[in-house]
Tab-separated table of C-alpha atoms and ligand atoms in Angstrom:
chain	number	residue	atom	x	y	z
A	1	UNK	CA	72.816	93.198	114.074
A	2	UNK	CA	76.225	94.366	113.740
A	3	UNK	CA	77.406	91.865	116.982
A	4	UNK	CA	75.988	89.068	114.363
A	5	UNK	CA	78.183	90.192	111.359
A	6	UNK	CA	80.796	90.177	113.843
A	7	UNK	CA	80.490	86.717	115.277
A	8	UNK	CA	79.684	84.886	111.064
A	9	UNK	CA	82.186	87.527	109.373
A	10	UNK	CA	85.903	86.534	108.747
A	11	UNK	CA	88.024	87.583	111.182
A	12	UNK	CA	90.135	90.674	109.471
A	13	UNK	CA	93.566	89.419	110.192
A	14	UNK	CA	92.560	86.978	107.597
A	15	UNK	CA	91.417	88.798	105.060
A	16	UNK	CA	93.696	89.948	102.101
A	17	UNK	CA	94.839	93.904	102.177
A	18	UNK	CA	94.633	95.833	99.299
A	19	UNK	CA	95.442	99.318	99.708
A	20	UNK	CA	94.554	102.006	97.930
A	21	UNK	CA	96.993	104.964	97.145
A	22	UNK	CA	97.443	107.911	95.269
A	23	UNK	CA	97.302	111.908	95.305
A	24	UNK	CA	94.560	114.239	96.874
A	25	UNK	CA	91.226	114.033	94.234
A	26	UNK	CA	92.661	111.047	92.077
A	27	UNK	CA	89.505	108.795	92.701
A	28	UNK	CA	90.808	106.457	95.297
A	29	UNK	CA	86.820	106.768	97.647
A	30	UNK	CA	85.093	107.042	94.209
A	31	UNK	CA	86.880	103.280	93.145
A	32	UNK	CA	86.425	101.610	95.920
A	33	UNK	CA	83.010	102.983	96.164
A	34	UNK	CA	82.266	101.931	92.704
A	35	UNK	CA	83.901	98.234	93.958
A	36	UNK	CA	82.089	98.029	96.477
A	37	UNK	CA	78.789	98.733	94.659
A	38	UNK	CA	78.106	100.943	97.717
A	39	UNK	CA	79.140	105.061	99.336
A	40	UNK	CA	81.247	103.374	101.659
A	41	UNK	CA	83.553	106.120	101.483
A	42	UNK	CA	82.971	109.952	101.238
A	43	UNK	CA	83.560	111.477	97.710
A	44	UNK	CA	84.135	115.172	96.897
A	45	UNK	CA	85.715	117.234	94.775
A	46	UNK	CA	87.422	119.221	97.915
A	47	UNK	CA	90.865	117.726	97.965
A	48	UNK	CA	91.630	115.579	101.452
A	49	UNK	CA	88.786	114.207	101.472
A	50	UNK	CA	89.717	110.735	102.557
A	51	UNK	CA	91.354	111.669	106.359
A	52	UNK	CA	91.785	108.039	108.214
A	53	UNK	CA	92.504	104.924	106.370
A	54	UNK	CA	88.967	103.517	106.044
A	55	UNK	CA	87.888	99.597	105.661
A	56	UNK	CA	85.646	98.006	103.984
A	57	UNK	CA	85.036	94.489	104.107
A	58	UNK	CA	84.087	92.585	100.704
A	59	UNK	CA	84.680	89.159	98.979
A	60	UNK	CA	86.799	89.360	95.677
A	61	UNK	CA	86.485	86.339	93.576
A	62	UNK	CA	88.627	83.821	93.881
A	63	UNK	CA	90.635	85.801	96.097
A	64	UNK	CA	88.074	85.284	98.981
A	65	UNK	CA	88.028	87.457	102.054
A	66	UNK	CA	89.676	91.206	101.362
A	67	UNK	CA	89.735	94.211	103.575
A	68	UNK	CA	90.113	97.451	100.783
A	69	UNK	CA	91.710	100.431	102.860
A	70	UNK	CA	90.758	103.948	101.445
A	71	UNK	CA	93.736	106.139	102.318
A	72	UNK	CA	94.146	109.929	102.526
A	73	UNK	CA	96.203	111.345	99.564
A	74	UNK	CA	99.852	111.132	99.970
A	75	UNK	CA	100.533	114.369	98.654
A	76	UNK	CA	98.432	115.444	101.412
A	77	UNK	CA	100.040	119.077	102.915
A	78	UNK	CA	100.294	120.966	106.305
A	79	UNK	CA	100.487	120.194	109.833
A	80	UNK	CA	97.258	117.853	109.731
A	81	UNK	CA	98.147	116.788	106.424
A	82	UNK	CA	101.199	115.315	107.447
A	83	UNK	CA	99.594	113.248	109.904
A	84	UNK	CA	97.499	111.955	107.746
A	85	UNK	CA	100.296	111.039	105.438
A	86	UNK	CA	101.849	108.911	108.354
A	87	UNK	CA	98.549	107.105	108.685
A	88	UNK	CA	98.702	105.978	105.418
A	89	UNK	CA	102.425	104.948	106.092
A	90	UNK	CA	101.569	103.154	109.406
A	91	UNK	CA	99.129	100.577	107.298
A	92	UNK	CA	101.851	100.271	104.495
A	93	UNK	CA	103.509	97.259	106.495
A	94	UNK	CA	99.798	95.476	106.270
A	95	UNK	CA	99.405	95.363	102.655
A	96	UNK	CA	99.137	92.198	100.536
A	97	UNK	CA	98.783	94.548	97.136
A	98	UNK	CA	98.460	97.988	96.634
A	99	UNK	CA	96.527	99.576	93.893
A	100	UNK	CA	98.167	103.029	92.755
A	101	UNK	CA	95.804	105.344	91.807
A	102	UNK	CA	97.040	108.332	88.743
A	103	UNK	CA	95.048	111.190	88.189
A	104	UNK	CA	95.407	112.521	84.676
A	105	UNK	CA	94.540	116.200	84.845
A	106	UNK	CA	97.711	115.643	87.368
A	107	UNK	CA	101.050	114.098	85.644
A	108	UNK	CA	104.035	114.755	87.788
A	109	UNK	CA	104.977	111.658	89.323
A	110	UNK	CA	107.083	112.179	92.276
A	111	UNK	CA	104.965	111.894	94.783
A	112	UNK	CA	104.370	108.067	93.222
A	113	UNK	CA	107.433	107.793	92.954
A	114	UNK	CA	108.998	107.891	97.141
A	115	UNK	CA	106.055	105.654	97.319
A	116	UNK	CA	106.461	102.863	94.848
A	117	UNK	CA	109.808	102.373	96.167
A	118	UNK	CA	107.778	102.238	99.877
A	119	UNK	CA	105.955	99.672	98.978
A	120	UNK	CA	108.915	98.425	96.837
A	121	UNK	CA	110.871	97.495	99.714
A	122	UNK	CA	107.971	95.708	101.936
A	123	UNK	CA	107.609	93.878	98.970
A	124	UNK	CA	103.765	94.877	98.448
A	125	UNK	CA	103.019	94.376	94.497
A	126	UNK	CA	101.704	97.559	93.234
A	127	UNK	CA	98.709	97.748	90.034
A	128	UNK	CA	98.434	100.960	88.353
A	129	UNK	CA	95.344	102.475	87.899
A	130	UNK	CA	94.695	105.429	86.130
A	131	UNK	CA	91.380	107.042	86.787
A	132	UNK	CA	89.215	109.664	84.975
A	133	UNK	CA	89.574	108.442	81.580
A	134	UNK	CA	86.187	110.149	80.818
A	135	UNK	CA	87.834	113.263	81.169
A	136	UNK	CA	91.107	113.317	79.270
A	137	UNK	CA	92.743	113.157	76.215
A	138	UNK	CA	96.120	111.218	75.391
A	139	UNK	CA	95.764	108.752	78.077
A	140	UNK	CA	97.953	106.319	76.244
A	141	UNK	CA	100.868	108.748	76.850
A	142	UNK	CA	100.349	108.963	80.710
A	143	UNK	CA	100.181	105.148	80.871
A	144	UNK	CA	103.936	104.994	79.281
A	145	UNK	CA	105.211	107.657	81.106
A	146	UNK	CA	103.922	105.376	84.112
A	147	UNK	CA	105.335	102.282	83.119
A	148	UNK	CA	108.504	103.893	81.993
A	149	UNK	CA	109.113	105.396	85.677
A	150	UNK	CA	107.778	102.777	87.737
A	151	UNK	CA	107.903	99.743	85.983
A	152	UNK	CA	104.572	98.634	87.609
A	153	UNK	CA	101.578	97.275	85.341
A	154	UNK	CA	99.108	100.034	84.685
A	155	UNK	CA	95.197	100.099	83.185
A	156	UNK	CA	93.053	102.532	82.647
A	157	UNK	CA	89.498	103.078	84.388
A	158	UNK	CA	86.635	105.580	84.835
A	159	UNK	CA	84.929	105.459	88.585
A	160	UNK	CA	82.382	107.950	87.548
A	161	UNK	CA	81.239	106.485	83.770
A	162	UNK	CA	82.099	102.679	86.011
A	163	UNK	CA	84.170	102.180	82.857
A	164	UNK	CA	86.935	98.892	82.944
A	165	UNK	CA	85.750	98.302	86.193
A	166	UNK	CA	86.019	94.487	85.739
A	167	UNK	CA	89.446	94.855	84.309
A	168	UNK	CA	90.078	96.407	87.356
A	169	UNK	CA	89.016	93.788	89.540
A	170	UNK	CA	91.065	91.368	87.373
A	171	UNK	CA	93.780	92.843	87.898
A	172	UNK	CA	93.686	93.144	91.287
A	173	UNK	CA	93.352	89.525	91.658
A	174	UNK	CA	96.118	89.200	89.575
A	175	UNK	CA	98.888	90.991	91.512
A	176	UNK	CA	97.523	89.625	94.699
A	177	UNK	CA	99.380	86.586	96.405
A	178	UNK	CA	97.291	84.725	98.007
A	179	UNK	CA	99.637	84.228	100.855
A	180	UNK	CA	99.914	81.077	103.494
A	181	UNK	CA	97.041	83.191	105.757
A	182	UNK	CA	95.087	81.738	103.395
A	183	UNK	CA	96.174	77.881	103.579
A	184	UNK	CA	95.419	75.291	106.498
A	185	UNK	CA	96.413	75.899	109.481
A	186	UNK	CA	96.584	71.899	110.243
A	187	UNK	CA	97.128	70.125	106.982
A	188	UNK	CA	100.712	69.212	107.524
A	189	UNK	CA	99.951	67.161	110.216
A	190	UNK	CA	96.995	65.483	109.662
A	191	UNK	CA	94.798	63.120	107.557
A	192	UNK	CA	91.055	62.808	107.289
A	193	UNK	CA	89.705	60.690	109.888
A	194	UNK	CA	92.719	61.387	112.257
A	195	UNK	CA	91.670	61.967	116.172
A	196	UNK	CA	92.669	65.021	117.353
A	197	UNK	CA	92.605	66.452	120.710
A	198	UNK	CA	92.543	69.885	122.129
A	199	UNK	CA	93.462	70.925	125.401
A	200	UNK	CA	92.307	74.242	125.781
A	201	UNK	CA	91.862	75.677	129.851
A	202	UNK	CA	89.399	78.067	130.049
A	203	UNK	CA	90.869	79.835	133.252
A	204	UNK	CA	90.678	83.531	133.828
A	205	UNK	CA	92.129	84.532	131.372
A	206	UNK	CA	90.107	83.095	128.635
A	207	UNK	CA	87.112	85.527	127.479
A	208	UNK	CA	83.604	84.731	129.216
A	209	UNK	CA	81.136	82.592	126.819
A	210	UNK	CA	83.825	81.832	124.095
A	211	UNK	CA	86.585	80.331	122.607
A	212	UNK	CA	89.753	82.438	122.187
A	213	UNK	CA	90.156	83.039	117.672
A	214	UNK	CA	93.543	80.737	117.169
A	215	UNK	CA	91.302	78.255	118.962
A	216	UNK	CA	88.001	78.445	116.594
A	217	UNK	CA	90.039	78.916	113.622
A	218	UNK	CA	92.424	75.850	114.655
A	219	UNK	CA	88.683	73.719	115.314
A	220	UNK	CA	87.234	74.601	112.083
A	221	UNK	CA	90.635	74.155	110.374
A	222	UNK	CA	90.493	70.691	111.584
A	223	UNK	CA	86.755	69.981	110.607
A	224	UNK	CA	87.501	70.918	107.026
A	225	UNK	CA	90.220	68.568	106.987
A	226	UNK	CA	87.977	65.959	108.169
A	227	UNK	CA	89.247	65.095	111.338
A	228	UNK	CA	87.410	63.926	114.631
A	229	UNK	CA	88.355	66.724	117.142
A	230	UNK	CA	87.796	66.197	120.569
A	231	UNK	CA	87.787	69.638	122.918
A	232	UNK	CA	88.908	69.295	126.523
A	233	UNK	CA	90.151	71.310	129.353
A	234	UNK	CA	93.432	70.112	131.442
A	235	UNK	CA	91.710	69.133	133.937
A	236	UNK	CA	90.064	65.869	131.834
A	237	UNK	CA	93.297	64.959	129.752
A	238	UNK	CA	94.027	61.580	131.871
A	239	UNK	CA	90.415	60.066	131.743
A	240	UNK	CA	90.009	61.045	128.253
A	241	UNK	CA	93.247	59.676	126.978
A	242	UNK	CA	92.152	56.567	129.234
A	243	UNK	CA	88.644	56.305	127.281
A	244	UNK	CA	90.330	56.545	123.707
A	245	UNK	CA	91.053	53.112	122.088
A	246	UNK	CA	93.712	54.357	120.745
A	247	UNK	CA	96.140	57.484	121.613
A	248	UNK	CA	95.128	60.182	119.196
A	249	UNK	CA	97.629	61.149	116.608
A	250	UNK	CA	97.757	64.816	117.437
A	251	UNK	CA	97.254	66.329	120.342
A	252	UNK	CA	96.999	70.205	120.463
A	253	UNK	CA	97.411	72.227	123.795
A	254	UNK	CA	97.333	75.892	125.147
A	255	UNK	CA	101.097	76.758	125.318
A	256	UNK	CA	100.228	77.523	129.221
A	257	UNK	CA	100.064	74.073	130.175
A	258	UNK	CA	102.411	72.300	127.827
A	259	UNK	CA	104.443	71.004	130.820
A	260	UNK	CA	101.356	69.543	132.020
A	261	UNK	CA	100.115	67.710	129.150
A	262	UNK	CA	103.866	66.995	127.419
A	263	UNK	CA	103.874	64.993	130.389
A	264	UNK	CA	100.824	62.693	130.092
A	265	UNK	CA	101.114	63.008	125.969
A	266	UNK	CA	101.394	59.151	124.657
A	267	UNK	CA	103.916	58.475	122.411
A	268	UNK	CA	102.704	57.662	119.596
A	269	UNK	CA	101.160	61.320	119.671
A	270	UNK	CA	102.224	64.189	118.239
A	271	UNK	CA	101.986	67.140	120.543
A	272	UNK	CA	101.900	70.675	119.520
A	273	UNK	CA	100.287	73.896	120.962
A	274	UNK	CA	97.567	76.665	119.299
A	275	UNK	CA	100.727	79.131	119.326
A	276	UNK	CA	103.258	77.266	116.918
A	277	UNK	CA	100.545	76.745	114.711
A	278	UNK	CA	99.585	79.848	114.410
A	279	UNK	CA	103.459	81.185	114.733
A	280	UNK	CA	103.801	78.635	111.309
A	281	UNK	CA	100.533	80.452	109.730
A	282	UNK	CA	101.431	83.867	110.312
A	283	UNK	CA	105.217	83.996	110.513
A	284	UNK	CA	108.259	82.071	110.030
A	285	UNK	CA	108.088	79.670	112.231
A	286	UNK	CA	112.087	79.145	111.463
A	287	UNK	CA	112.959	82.869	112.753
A	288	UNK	CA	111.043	81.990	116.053
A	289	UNK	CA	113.182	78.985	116.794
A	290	UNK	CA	116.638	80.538	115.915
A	291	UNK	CA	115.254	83.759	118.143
A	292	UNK	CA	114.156	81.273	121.362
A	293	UNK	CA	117.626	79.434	120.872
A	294	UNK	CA	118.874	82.925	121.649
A	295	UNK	CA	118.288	82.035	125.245
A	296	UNK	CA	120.779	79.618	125.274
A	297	UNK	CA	123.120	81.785	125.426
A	298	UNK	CA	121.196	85.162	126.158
A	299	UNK	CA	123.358	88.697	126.240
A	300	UNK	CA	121.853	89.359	129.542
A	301	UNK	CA	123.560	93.097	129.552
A	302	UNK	CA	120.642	94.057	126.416
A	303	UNK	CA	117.299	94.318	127.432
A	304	UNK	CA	114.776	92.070	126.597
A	305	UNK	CA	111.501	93.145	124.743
A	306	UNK	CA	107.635	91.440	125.127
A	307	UNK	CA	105.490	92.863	122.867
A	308	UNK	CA	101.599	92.171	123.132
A	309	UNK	CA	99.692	93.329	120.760
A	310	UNK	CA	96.275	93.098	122.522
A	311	UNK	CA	94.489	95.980	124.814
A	312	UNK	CA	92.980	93.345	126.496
A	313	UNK	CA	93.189	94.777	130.230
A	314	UNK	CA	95.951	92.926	132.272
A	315	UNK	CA	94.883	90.608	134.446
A	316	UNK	CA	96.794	88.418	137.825
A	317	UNK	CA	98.767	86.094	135.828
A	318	UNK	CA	98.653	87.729	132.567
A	319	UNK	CA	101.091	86.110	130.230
A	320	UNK	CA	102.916	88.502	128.225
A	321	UNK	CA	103.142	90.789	131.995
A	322	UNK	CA	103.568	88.689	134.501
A	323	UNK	CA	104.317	84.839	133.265
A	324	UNK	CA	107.174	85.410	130.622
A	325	UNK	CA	108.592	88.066	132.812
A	326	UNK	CA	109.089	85.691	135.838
A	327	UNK	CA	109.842	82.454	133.761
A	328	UNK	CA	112.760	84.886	132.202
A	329	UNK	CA	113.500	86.566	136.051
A	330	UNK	CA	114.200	83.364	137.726
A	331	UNK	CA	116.442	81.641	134.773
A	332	UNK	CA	118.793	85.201	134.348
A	333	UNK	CA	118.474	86.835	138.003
A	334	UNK	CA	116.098	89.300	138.611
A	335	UNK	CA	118.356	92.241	137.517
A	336	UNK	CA	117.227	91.523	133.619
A	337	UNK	CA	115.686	94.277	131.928
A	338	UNK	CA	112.523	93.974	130.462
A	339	UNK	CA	110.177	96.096	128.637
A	340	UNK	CA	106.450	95.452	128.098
A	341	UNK	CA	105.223	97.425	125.086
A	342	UNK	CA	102.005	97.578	123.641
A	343	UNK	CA	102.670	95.440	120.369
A	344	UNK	CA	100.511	98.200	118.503
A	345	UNK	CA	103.845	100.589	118.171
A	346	UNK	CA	106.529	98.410	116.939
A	347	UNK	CA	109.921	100.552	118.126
A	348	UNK	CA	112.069	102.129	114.934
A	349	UNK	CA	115.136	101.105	117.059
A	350	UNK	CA	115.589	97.518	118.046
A	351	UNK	CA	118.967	97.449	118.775
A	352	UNK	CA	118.903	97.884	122.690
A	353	UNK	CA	117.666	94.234	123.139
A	354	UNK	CA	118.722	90.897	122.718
A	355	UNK	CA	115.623	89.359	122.034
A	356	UNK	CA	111.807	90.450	120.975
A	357	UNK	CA	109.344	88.163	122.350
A	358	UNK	CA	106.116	89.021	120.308
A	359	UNK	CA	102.292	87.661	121.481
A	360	UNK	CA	100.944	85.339	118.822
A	361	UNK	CA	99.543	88.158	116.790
A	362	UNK	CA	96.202	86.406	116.182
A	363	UNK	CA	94.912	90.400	115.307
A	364	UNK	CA	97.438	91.324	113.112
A	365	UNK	CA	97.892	89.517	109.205
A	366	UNK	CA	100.526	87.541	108.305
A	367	UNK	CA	101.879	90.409	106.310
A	368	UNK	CA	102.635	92.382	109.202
A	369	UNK	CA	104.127	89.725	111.022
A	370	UNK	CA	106.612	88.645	108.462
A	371	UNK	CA	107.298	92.867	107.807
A	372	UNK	CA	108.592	93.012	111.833
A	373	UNK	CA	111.004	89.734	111.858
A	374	UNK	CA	112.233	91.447	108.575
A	375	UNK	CA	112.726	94.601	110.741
A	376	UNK	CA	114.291	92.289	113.142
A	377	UNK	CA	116.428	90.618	110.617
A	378	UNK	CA	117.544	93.516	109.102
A	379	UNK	CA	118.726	95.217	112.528
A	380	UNK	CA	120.108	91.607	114.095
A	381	UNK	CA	117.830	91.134	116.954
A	382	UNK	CA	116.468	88.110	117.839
A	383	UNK	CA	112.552	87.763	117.398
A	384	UNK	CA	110.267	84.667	118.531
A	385	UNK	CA	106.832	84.741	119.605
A	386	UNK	CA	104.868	83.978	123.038
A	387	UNK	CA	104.531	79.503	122.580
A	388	UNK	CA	107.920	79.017	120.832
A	389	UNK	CA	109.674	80.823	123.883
A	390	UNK	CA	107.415	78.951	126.521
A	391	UNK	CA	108.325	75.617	124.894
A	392	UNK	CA	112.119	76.989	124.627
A	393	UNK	CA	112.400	77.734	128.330
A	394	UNK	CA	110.337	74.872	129.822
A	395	UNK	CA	112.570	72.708	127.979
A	396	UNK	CA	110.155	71.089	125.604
A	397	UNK	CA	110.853	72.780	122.197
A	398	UNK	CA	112.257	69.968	121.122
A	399	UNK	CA	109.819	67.430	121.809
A	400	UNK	CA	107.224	69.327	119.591
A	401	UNK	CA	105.870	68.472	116.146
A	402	UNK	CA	106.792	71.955	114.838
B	1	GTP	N1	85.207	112.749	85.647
B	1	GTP	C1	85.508	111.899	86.629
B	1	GTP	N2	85.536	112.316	87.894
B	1	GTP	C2	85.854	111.435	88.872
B	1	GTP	C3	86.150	110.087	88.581
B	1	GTP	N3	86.440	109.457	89.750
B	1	GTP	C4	86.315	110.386	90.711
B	1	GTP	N4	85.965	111.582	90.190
B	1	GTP	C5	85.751	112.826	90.925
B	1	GTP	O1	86.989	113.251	91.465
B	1	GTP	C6	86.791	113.874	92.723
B	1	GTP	C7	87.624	113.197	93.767
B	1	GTP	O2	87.180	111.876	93.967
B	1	GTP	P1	87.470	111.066	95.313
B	1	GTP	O3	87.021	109.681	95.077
B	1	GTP	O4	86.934	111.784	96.481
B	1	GTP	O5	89.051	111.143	95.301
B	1	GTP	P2	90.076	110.669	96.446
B	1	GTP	O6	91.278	110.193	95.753
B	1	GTP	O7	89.401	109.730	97.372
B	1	GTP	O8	90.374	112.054	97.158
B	1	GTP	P3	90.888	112.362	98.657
B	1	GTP	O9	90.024	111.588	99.595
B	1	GTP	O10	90.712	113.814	98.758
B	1	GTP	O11	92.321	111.957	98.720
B	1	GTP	C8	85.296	113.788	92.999
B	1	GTP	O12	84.693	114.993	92.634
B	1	GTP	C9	84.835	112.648	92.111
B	1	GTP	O13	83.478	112.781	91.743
B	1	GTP	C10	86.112	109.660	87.216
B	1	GTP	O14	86.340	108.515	86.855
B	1	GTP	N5	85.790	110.624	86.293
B	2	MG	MG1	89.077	109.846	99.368
């Protein structure tokens, strides 16, 4: 069963994150638990309970599709504890809201404190929840001192006696943006009853008995916005374009064989490839061009870094191994340096290289995206992703509908 709530659920990189934070014992398990309408996470009153950030899947109304992450305590102590603690700051860069949970048998606030301003700086609206209200008198004064330190919005719940617990979720779809993850993916460039065509090779690298994710969410993208999509591989481009009355007005291609199919593209088509549409969907598609343009005048004494953020096992012609390294070998001499890092661990210290060329992230959110060209920003390296630098070096950036 679980391989069929794989293939009908929605992916996660498109869900909205909403993290849950907060000390050792404040109630984060026992919310989302009581959210959830189900134990998905382990309650207790032994502090630490919570040791990995933990998942769980569920539809918030109208926000759609959310992923809530259970997170150990950040005041969480010790050699293990501190691990933990840096689990909970590696998913901080993921989060579309975070909700802050106060414990009032607990009132010191500096913990909360280092980690409002966290999330303060990613830019990750933050909801205050204080918990246990069964429990405690003067709640009203903890919810000032709150809002007097952090100057976040704060309400009051019980987990246990499931009191406010539709305030809660209120609130939760108040502070959360529904971001551009969560608009089309096509819209901008078509109309209903356009023809579309994708051109999508299914060599060896594609996975056996299925369509890679940009390419089934870029196919149902287009069916929602009532479109008549046609699905080919490169090897049937001329006699389909030949058995069309008219040349389609888009025509959508694996950035692997853009050469290939810029060349037969009509003009009255537009041409663009799964990659810059999903560069535009998850991350700013404007950072990608000025970061490709870098190679127009690349620092070739700075190394050059390809990040791929899949495990996928490399394979003879893999792209982000093999065919960026050679297309960027034989235009700057083979003595370039280039690193291949596993796009999981995103280095602290960009400033060796002239350029990061990141894989089209189709597993990570858009939140995380747009958090590592800030990183880039910030530290003045170049960034652009997998199909913007393909189109860049083969020459054709220019001649796509961006
Ligand atoms: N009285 C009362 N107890 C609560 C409430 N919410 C949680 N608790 C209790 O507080 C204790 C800690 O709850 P958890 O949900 O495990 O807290 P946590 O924040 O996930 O804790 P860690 O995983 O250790 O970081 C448990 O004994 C819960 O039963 C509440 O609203 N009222
Ligand atoms: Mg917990």
């Amino acid at each position: 069963m679980a391989h069929v709530a794989e293939l009908t659920d929605t992916p996660k990189a498109l869900r909205l994150h909403i993290g849950f934070l907060g000390k050792r014992n404040s109630g984060k398990s026992s919310l989302i638990n009581t959210l959830a309408t189900q134990e998905v996470s382990l309650v207790s009153d032994t502090p630490g309970t919570t040791t990995d950030p933990v998942h769980k899947t569920m539809e918030i109304h109208p926000l759609g599709p959310c992923i809530l992450i259970d997170t150990a305590g950040f005041d969480d102590e010790g050699d293990l504890g501190e691990k933990r603690v840096e689990k909970t700051n590696d998913i901080l860069d993921q989060l579309d809201s975070a909700i802050m949970v106060f414990n009032p048998e607990d009132r010191s606030l500096e913990h909360e404190k280092i980690w409002y301003e966290k999330l303060k700086e990613r830019r990750v609206p933050v909801l205050g929840v204080v918990n246990k209200i069964d429990t405690e008198e003067d709640i009203e004064a903890f919810v000032r001192q709150i809002e007097q330190t952090l100057s976040i919005k704060v309400i009051t719940v019980s987990a246990k006696e499931n009191l406010h617990i539709d305030t809660l979720r209120e609130a939760i779809v108040a502070i959360t943006p529904k971001d551009a993850a969560h608009t089309s993916l096509t819209a901008h460039l078509v109309q209903e009853g356009d023809r579309v065509l994708l051109v999508a090779p299914q060599d060896i690298q594609a996975p056996k008995g299925r369509l890679i994710l940009p390419q089934v969410q870029i196919i149902r993208d287009l069916l929602d916005n009532k479109t008549i999509v046609t699905v080919i591989t490169t090897d049937k481009l001329k006699e389909t374009l030949e058995g069309f009355k008219e040349p389609p007005k888009l025509i959508i291609t694996d950035s692997q064989v853009f050469h290939e199919v810029y060349g037969q593209t009509p003009k009255e088509s537009m041409l663009t490839s799964f990659s810059v549409l999903m560069a535009r969907h998850k991350g700013d598609i404007d950072a990608f061009v000025e970061g490709a343009n870098t190679l127009n005048n690349l620092d070739t004494t700075k190394k050059i870094l390809i990040l791929e953020a899949c495990t996928h096992n490399p394979l003879d012609g893999d792209i982000g191994r093999e065919k960026i390294p050679n297309m960027l070998r034989k235009k700057y001499g083979s003595t370039l340096q280039i690193e291949i890092k596993n796009g999981k661990n995103f280095p602290d210290d960009l400033t060796p290289y002239a350029l990061v060329i990141h894989c089209g992230g189709c597993m990570f959110n858009r939140k995380l995206m747009l958090s590592r060209i800030r990183t880039c920003k910030v530290q003045g390296v170049a960034i652009t992703n997998y199909g913007i630098f393909i189109s860049k070096i083969t020459g054709i950036l220019e001649h796509i509908t961006l």
